[in-house]
Amino acid sequence: MKELPGSARAVVIGGGIVGCSTAYHLAKLGWTDTVLLERHKLTSGTTFHAAGLVGQLRTSANITQLLGYSVELYRSLEAETGLATGWKMNGGLRLACNEERWAEVRRQATTARSFGLEMQLLTPKEAQALWPLMTVDDLVGAAFLPTDGQANPTDITQALARGATMAGASIFEDTEVTDLEIDGGRIRAVVTARGRIECERVVVCAGQWTRAFAARFGVNVPLVPMEHQYLVTEAFGVPSNLPTLRDPDRLTYYKEEVGGLVMGGYEPNPAPWAVNGIPEGFHFSLLNPDIERFEQIMELALGRVPALETAGVKQLLNGPESFTPDGNFILGEAPALRNFFVGAGFNAFGIASGGGAGMALAQWVVKGEPPFDLWPVDIRRFGRPHFDGDWIRRRTVEAYGKHYTMAWPSEEHSSARPFRTSPLYERLKAQGACFGEKLGWERPNWFADLKAGEEPRDVYTYGRPNWFSAVAREHRAVREAAAIFDQTSFAKFSLRGRDAERALSWIASNDAAKAPGSVAYTQMLNDHGGIECDLTVARLAEDEYYIVTGTGFATHDFDWIARNIPAGLDARLEDVTEALSALVLTGPASRAVLQKVCDDDLSNAAFPFSTVRSITVVGRTMCAIRVSYTGELGFELHLPVADAPAVYDALMAAGRRDGLANAGYRALETCRLEKGYRYWGVDVGPDHTPIEAGLGFAVRRGGAADFRGRAVIERQRREGVRKMLVCFVPEDPAVILLGRETIYRNGERAGWLTSGGFGHTIGRPIGLGYVRNPDGVDRAYALSGRYELDVGGERVACTPHLEPLHDPEGKRLRS
Ligand SMILES: NCCCC(=O)O
């Protein structure tokens, strides 16, 4: 047996498709002293029983790009390595059996076009011509993506392993990692039964074993092994060029295999497996088939493919696969442990994602950052609920059961709720709040008028939703009177220390060095000028800042700030989210309402826009920040959780005559779209600079103090940009924008919408999206030309705007 090396630059743990792909890409990037350790044999965990469909389209452009990379890699891997991969680019069909599904599929075809994939919409007969084994009586239509395909999971993994060794990596089977040596919060060595390997970085791609392994070192990887079953038939003359088929209304998928079919599905009553731990020795192992559970899938399949009735059954396979609470996989460096990288939780997409995920993970390991923004799969998207085993299991069961169900606009999860509540939860519920959930927090999305008989319940549709008029009502209250938003879930950090100002002046691109009492809206940039964080920084004292960011960014932003505090500075970051509530009082009457219950001078002179004050409301002292995400005069009140009910009650009583209303996150969204306020993770992120995003006003000019990303910003200011965020307003108020609609400029594809919604003050739909042009985009270019949006296959005329649609001069905000 080959001897283990005493040291390596990177050690990959796990010899499934993701581990082999990561080792392959590490070696290709020049890290030839990469070692892959597999405790049994390559593919013996989950890969060997994967079904092997390779679809590409996702709701994120970058994840779609990642899967597109897999396709490109798989096309050439056999020629490169000399090993067969079973790769076939036969295309992928997706069926729609009702009008709502057809609306979803048409929107998916638009999304595909936005992301550069030519998805074709077919009639039932055209679909049947591609897939003659199916009945089409119940079909409304289908979509076909010619570049989708399928691979043999074991063969493609062996080919990646061969490619990795050809490029210089070493692979060791039958080598179990027993421990990691960690010193000063960093990995020093991997310990195995056959010796130890000193290394700089560890990449854990151990499939469903990743959670337990990572937990030993304080790293949380929220995944759940779920039983997944599919049937393999004997050969019955199925043509080898058959596309893969997804029939989501019947919860099933199909692919051709040696002249027969593979057919599997996602039942609504799935079963988590190995709740108390994966048994020892579980490799090249399967579970006993659960025939009763599979019967529901079989029945649905027989309605589509009658030939299954008589086809011989080779095997009903039940294999556990790793699923995650949000259906996305998990990549990146663990926030809890430096140099510990994770690639796990691939849900149903291990083979489709393996090529691209390995590429991205390898780049992350080598360069310290992913090749592009991977927020939807970033390990830092998790937070407190993801540490709770029961929460993870319940939410993952829901996600599994929804794998093929309709993906509705604005759909919320229903499981494992409520988990975290604001102190106002019961009060808001009693007043008709319809709650959504983020990072475990219950948050009011909108308020039903209970007296008028409205029910606080979302009824999902691709048309106008049932909450539309309620949101319009709340929006009007914001614009014409005052509204109160419970934003307790917002993430809040305290940064203290002698050098807090110096730290922030490096990390934040806006000026955070102003006197105590000032507030800065700022981005935090990476070395490419990309926006890693977009948040508010309030200076409470010479040596103390209070930082407020979005609910979902708690782990990510904390990690970014903490890592970027220059070594040796006295600046300590603390997450104070749980201790504080945040009530946002906004609207033209908000000052008058607040002044009724507060003796402090709230006038514009004493308390101007973008400042922070300590004020007292009904005897409770709090931090008030004059900012607003609605574009109206507003006060963010940050106060101890225990004080929130009394303050809320006092404000509601004081505002009764002023028209003060409760408002929820969906009204906030309509208000911010009218103001063109950007949303991190949606409109802005690591792939966009503030100059491209129209946020140049928030970035320091000149000055001696350097900040991260400055060189790129200064270059873009001099030389211009190739994309620019533009606001689009369709002429037709009935158009429904959801995001991802394709932008056409003078008939040419120019980008896609990052956000879509409706502005109740302007009475029109609103979209935000980047207009791209390799030769450069400036204001004149962005505002000229004839613009259209592709909305579910229909071209809709629209006008471009670079200024906010509501109060472009910001007078109301500063009033
Ligand atoms: N592992 C099954 C894949 C199903 C799908 O791609 O939809």
Coordinates of N, CA, C and O in Angstrom, one line a residue, residues 604-707:
N604 N -35.9 68.3 13.4 CA -34.9 68.0 12.4 C -33.6 68.7 12.8 O -32.5 68.1 12.5
A605 N -33.7 69.8 13.4 CA -32.4 70.5 13.8 C -31.7 69.7 14.9 O -30.5 69.6 14.9
A606 N -32.5 69.2 15.9 CA -31.8 68.5 17.0 C -31.5 67.1 16.6 O -30.5 66.5 17.2
F607 N -32.2 66.5 15.7 CA -32.1 65.1 15.4 C -32.2 64.9 13.9 O -33.2 64.4 13.4
P608 N -31.2 65.3 13.2 CA -31.3 65.3 11.7 C -31.1 63.8 11.1 O -30.7 62.9 11.9
F609 N -31.4 63.7 9.9 CA -31.3 62.5 9.1 C -29.9 61.9 9.3 O -28.9 62.7 9.3
S610 N -29.7 60.6 9.4 CA -28.4 59.9 9.4 C -27.7 60.3 10.7 O -26.5 60.4 10.7
T611 N -28.4 60.4 11.8 CA -27.8 60.5 13.1 C -28.4 59.5 14.1 O -29.4 59.0 13.8
V612 N -27.7 59.4 15.2 CA -28.2 58.5 16.2 C -28.3 59.2 17.6 O -27.4 60.0 17.9
R613 N -29.3 59.0 18.3 CA -29.5 59.7 19.6 C -30.0 58.7 20.7 O -30.7 57.7 20.3
S614 N -29.7 59.0 21.9 CA -30.3 58.2 23.0 C -31.5 59.0 23.4 O -31.5 60.1 23.7
I615 N -32.7 58.3 23.3 CA -33.9 59.0 23.7 C -34.7 58.1 24.7 O -34.4 56.9 24.9
T616 N -35.6 58.8 25.3 CA -36.4 58.0 26.3 C -37.9 58.1 25.9 O -38.4 59.2 25.6
V617 N -38.5 56.9 25.8 CA -39.9 56.8 25.4 C -40.6 56.1 26.6 O -40.2 55.0 26.9
V618 N -41.6 56.7 27.1 CA -42.4 56.2 28.2 C -41.4 55.5 29.3 O -41.6 54.4 29.7
G619 N -40.4 56.3 29.6 CA -39.5 55.9 30.7 C -38.5 54.9 30.3 O -37.7 54.4 31.1
R620 N -38.5 54.5 29.0 CA -37.5 53.5 28.5 C -36.4 54.2 27.6 O -36.8 54.8 26.7
T621 N -35.2 54.0 28.0 CA -34.1 54.6 27.2 C -33.7 53.7 26.1 O -33.6 52.5 26.3
M622 N -33.5 54.3 24.9 CA -33.2 53.5 23.7 C -32.3 54.3 22.8 O -32.1 55.5 22.9
C623 N -31.8 53.5 21.8 CA -31.0 54.1 20.8 C -31.9 54.4 19.6 O -32.5 53.4 19.1
A624 N -32.0 55.6 19.1 CA -32.9 55.9 18.0 C -32.0 56.3 16.8 O -31.1 57.2 17.0
I625 N -32.3 55.8 15.7 CA -31.4 56.0 14.5 C -32.3 56.6 13.4 O -33.4 56.1 13.1
R626 N -31.9 57.8 12.9 CA -32.8 58.5 11.9 C -32.4 58.0 10.5 O -31.6 58.6 9.7
V627 N -32.8 56.8 10.2 CA -32.7 56.3 8.8 C -34.0 55.6 8.5 O -34.9 55.4 9.3
S628 N -34.2 55.2 7.2 CA -35.4 54.5 6.8 C -35.2 53.8 5.5 O -34.5 54.3 4.6
Y629 N -35.8 52.7 5.4 CA -35.7 51.9 4.2 C -36.9 52.0 3.3 O -37.1 51.4 2.3
T630 N -37.8 53.0 3.8 CA -39.1 53.2 3.1 C -39.0 54.5 2.2 O -39.8 54.7 1.3
G631 N -38.0 55.3 2.5 CA -37.9 56.6 1.8 C -38.6 57.7 2.5 O -38.7 58.8 1.9
E632 N -39.2 57.5 3.6 CA -40.0 58.5 4.4 C -39.2 58.9 5.6 O -38.3 58.1 6.1
L633 N -39.5 60.0 6.2 CA -39.1 60.3 7.5 C -39.2 59.1 8.4 O -40.2 58.4 8.4
G634 N -38.2 58.8 9.2 CA -38.3 57.5 10.0 C -37.3 57.5 11.1 O -36.3 58.1 11.1
F635 N -37.7 56.7 12.1 CA -36.9 56.5 13.3 C -36.8 55.0 13.6 O -37.8 54.3 13.7
E636 N -35.6 54.5 13.6 CA -35.4 53.1 14.0 C -35.1 53.1 15.5 O -34.1 53.7 16.0
L637 N -36.0 52.4 16.3 CA -35.8 52.4 17.8 C -35.3 51.1 18.2 O -35.9 50.0 18.0
H638 N -34.1 51.1 18.7 CA -33.4 49.9 19.2 C -33.4 49.9 20.7 O -32.8 50.8 21.3
L639 N -34.1 48.9 21.3 CA -34.3 48.9 22.7 C -34.3 47.5 23.3 O -34.5 46.5 22.6
P640 N -34.1 47.4 24.6 CA -34.0 46.1 25.2 C -35.4 45.3 24.9 O -36.4 45.9 24.9
V641 N -35.2 44.0 24.7 CA -36.4 43.2 24.3 C -37.5 43.4 25.3 O -38.7 43.6 24.9
A642 N -37.2 43.5 26.6 CA -38.3 43.5 27.6 C -39.0 44.8 27.5 O -40.2 44.9 28.0
D643 N -38.4 45.9 26.9 CA -39.1 47.2 26.9 C -40.0 47.3 25.6 O -40.8 48.3 25.5
A644 N -39.9 46.4 24.7 CA -40.6 46.6 23.4 C -42.1 46.7 23.5 O -42.7 47.5 22.9
P645 N -42.7 45.8 24.3 CA -44.2 45.8 24.3 C -44.7 47.2 24.8 O -45.7 47.7 24.2
A646 N -44.1 47.7 25.9 CA -44.7 48.9 26.5 C -44.5 50.1 25.5 O -45.4 50.9 25.3
V647 N -43.3 50.1 24.8 CA -43.1 51.2 23.9 C -44.0 51.1 22.7 O -44.6 52.0 22.2
Y648 N -44.2 49.8 22.2 CA -45.1 49.6 21.1 C -46.5 50.1 21.4 O -47.1 50.8 20.7
D649 N -47.0 49.7 22.6 CA -48.3 50.0 23.0 C -48.5 51.5 23.1 O -49.5 52.1 22.6
A650 N -47.5 52.2 23.6 CA -47.5 53.6 23.8 C -47.6 54.3 22.4 O -48.3 55.3 22.2
L651 N -46.7 53.8 21.5 CA -46.7 54.4 20.1 C -48.1 54.2 19.4 O -48.6 55.1 18.8
M652 N -48.6 53.0 19.6 CA -49.9 52.7 18.9 C -51.0 53.6 19.4 O -51.8 54.1 18.7
A653 N -51.0 53.8 20.8 CA -52.0 54.6 21.4 C -51.8 56.1 20.9 O -52.8 56.8 20.5
A654 N -50.5 56.5 20.9 CA -50.3 57.9 20.5 C -50.6 58.2 19.1 O -51.0 59.3 18.7
G655 N -50.5 57.2 18.2 CA -50.6 57.4 16.8 C -52.0 57.2 16.3 O -52.3 57.3 15.1
R656 N -52.9 56.8 17.2 CA -54.3 56.4 16.7 C -54.9 57.5 15.8 O -55.3 57.2 14.7
R657 N -54.8 58.7 16.3 CA -55.5 59.8 15.5 C -54.7 60.2 14.3 O -55.2 60.9 13.4
D658 N -53.4 59.8 14.2 CA -52.6 60.2 13.1 C -52.6 59.1 12.0 O -51.8 59.2 11.0
G659 N -53.4 58.1 12.2 CA -53.4 57.1 11.1 C -52.3 56.1 11.2 O -52.0 55.4 10.2
L660 N -51.7 55.9 12.4 CA -50.5 55.0 12.5 C -51.1 53.6 12.3 O -52.1 53.2 12.9
A661 N -50.4 52.8 11.5 CA -50.8 51.4 11.2 C -49.6 50.5 11.4 O -48.5 50.9 11.3
N662 N -50.0 49.2 11.6 CA -49.0 48.2 11.5 C -48.6 47.9 10.0 O -49.5 48.0 9.2
A663 N -47.4 47.6 9.8 CA -47.0 47.3 8.4 C -46.0 46.1 8.4 O -45.3 45.9 9.4
G664 N -46.0 45.4 7.3 CA -45.1 44.2 7.3 C -44.1 44.3 6.2 O -43.9 45.3 5.5
Y665 N -43.3 43.2 6.1 CA -42.2 43.2 5.2 C -42.6 43.3 3.7 O -41.8 43.8 2.9
R666 N -43.8 42.9 3.3 CA -44.1 43.1 1.9 C -44.4 44.5 1.6 O -44.1 44.9 0.4
A667 N -44.9 45.3 2.5 CA -45.0 46.7 2.3 C -43.7 47.4 2.2 O -43.4 48.3 1.4
L668 N -42.8 46.9 3.1 CA -41.4 47.5 3.1 C -40.8 47.3 1.7 O -40.1 48.2 1.2
E669 N -41.0 46.1 1.1 CA -40.5 45.8 -0.2 C -41.1 46.8 -1.3 O -40.3 47.3 -2.1
T670 N -42.3 47.0 -1.2 CA -42.9 47.9 -2.2 C -42.4 49.3 -2.1 O -42.1 50.0 -3.0
C671 N -42.2 49.8 -0.8 CA -41.6 51.1 -0.6 C -40.2 51.2 -1.0 O -39.8 52.2 -1.7
R672 N -39.4 50.2 -0.7 CA -38.0 50.3 -1.1 C -37.8 50.2 -2.6 O -36.9 50.8 -3.1
L673 N -38.6 49.5 -3.3 CA -38.5 49.4 -4.7 C -38.8 50.8 -5.3 O -38.1 51.3 -6.3
E674 N -39.8 51.5 -4.8 CA -40.0 52.9 -5.3 C -38.9 53.8 -5.1 O -38.7 54.8 -5.8
K675 N -38.1 53.6 -4.1 CA -37.0 54.4 -3.8 C -35.7 53.9 -4.4 O -34.7 54.5 -4.3
G676 N -35.8 52.7 -5.0 CA -34.6 52.1 -5.7 C -33.6 51.7 -4.7 O -32.4 51.6 -5.0
Y677 N -34.0 51.4 -3.4 CA -33.0 50.9 -2.4 C -32.6 49.5 -2.8 O -33.5 48.7 -3.1
R678 N -31.4 49.2 -2.7 CA -30.8 47.9 -3.1 C -31.0 46.9 -1.9 O -31.0 47.3 -0.7
Y679 N -31.1 45.7 -2.3 CA -31.2 44.6 -1.3 C -30.0 43.6 -1.5 O -29.9 43.1 -2.6
W680 N -29.2 43.5 -0.4 CA -28.0 42.6 -0.5 C -28.5 41.2 -0.8 O -29.4 40.7 -0.2
G681 N -27.7 40.5 -1.6 CA -28.1 39.1 -1.9 C -29.1 39.0 -3.0 O -29.3 37.9 -3.6
V682 N -29.7 40.1 -3.4 CA -30.7 40.2 -4.5 C -30.2 41.1 -5.6 O -29.9 40.7 -6.7
D683 N -30.1 42.4 -5.2 CA -29.6 43.4 -6.2 C -28.1 43.7 -6.1 O -27.6 44.1 -7.1
V684 N -27.6 43.5 -5.0 CA -26.2 43.8 -4.8 C -25.5 42.6 -4.1 O -26.2 41.9 -3.3
G685 N -24.2 42.4 -4.3 CA -23.5 41.3 -3.6 C -22.1 41.4 -4.1 O -21.6 42.3 -4.7
P686 N -21.3 40.3 -3.8 CA -19.9 40.3 -4.1 C -19.5 40.5 -5.5 O -18.4 40.8 -5.9
D687 N -20.5 40.2 -6.5 CA -20.2 40.4 -7.9 C -20.4 41.8 -8.4 O -20.2 42.1 -9.6
H688 N -20.9 42.7 -7.5 CA -21.3 44.0 -8.0 C -20.6 45.1 -7.1 O -20.6 45.0 -5.9
T689 N -20.0 46.0 -7.8 CA -19.4 47.1 -7.0 C -20.4 48.2 -6.8 O -21.4 48.3 -7.5
P690 N -20.1 49.1 -5.8 CA -21.1 50.2 -5.6 C -21.2 51.1 -6.8 O -22.3 51.7 -7.0
I691 N -20.2 51.2 -7.6 CA -20.3 52.0 -8.8 C -21.3 51.4 -9.8 O -22.2 52.1 -10.3
E692 N -21.2 50.1 -10.0 CA -22.1 49.4 -10.8 C -23.5 49.5 -10.3 O -24.5 49.5 -11.0
A693 N -23.6 49.4 -9.0 CA -24.9 49.4 -8.3 C -25.6 50.7 -8.1 O -26.6 50.8 -7.5
G694 N -24.9 51.8 -8.5 CA -25.4 53.1 -8.3 C -25.3 53.6 -6.9 O -26.1 54.4 -6.4
L695 N -24.3 53.0 -6.2 CA -24.2 53.4 -4.7 C -22.8 54.2 -4.5 O -22.3 54.2 -3.4
G696 N -22.3 54.7 -5.6 CA -21.1 55.5 -5.5 C -21.2 56.6 -4.5 O -20.2 57.0 -3.8
F697 N -22.4 57.1 -4.3 CA -22.5 58.2 -3.3 C -22.2 57.8 -1.9 O -21.9 58.6 -1.0
A698 N -22.2 56.5 -1.6 CA -21.9 56.0 -0.3 C -20.5 55.6 -0.1 O -20.1 54.9 0.9
V699 N -19.6 55.9 -1.1 CA -18.2 55.5 -1.0 C -17.3 56.7 -0.9 O -17.5 57.6 -1.6
R700 N -16.4 56.6 0.1 CA -15.5 57.7 0.3 C -14.7 58.1 -0.9 O -14.3 57.3 -1.7
R701 N -14.5 59.4 -1.1 CA -13.6 59.9 -2.1 C -12.4 60.6 -1.5 O -12.6 61.3 -0.5
G702 N -11.3 60.3 -2.0 CA -10.1 61.0 -1.5 C -9.8 60.5 -0.1 O -10.3 59.5 0.4
G703 N -9.1 61.3 0.7 CA -8.7 61.0 2.0 C -7.5 60.0 2.1 O -7.3 59.3 1.2
A704 N -6.9 60.1 3.2 CA -5.6 59.4 3.3 C -5.9 57.9 3.7 O -5.2 57.0 3.3
A705 N -7.0 57.7 4.5 CA -7.2 56.3 5.0 C -7.6 55.4 3.9 O -8.6 55.7 3.2
D706 N -6.9 54.3 3.8 CA -7.2 53.3 2.7 C -8.4 52.5 3.2 O -8.7 52.4 4.4
F707 N -9.2 52.0 2.3 CA -10.2 51.0 2.7 C -10.2 49.8 1.7 O -9.7 50.0 0.5

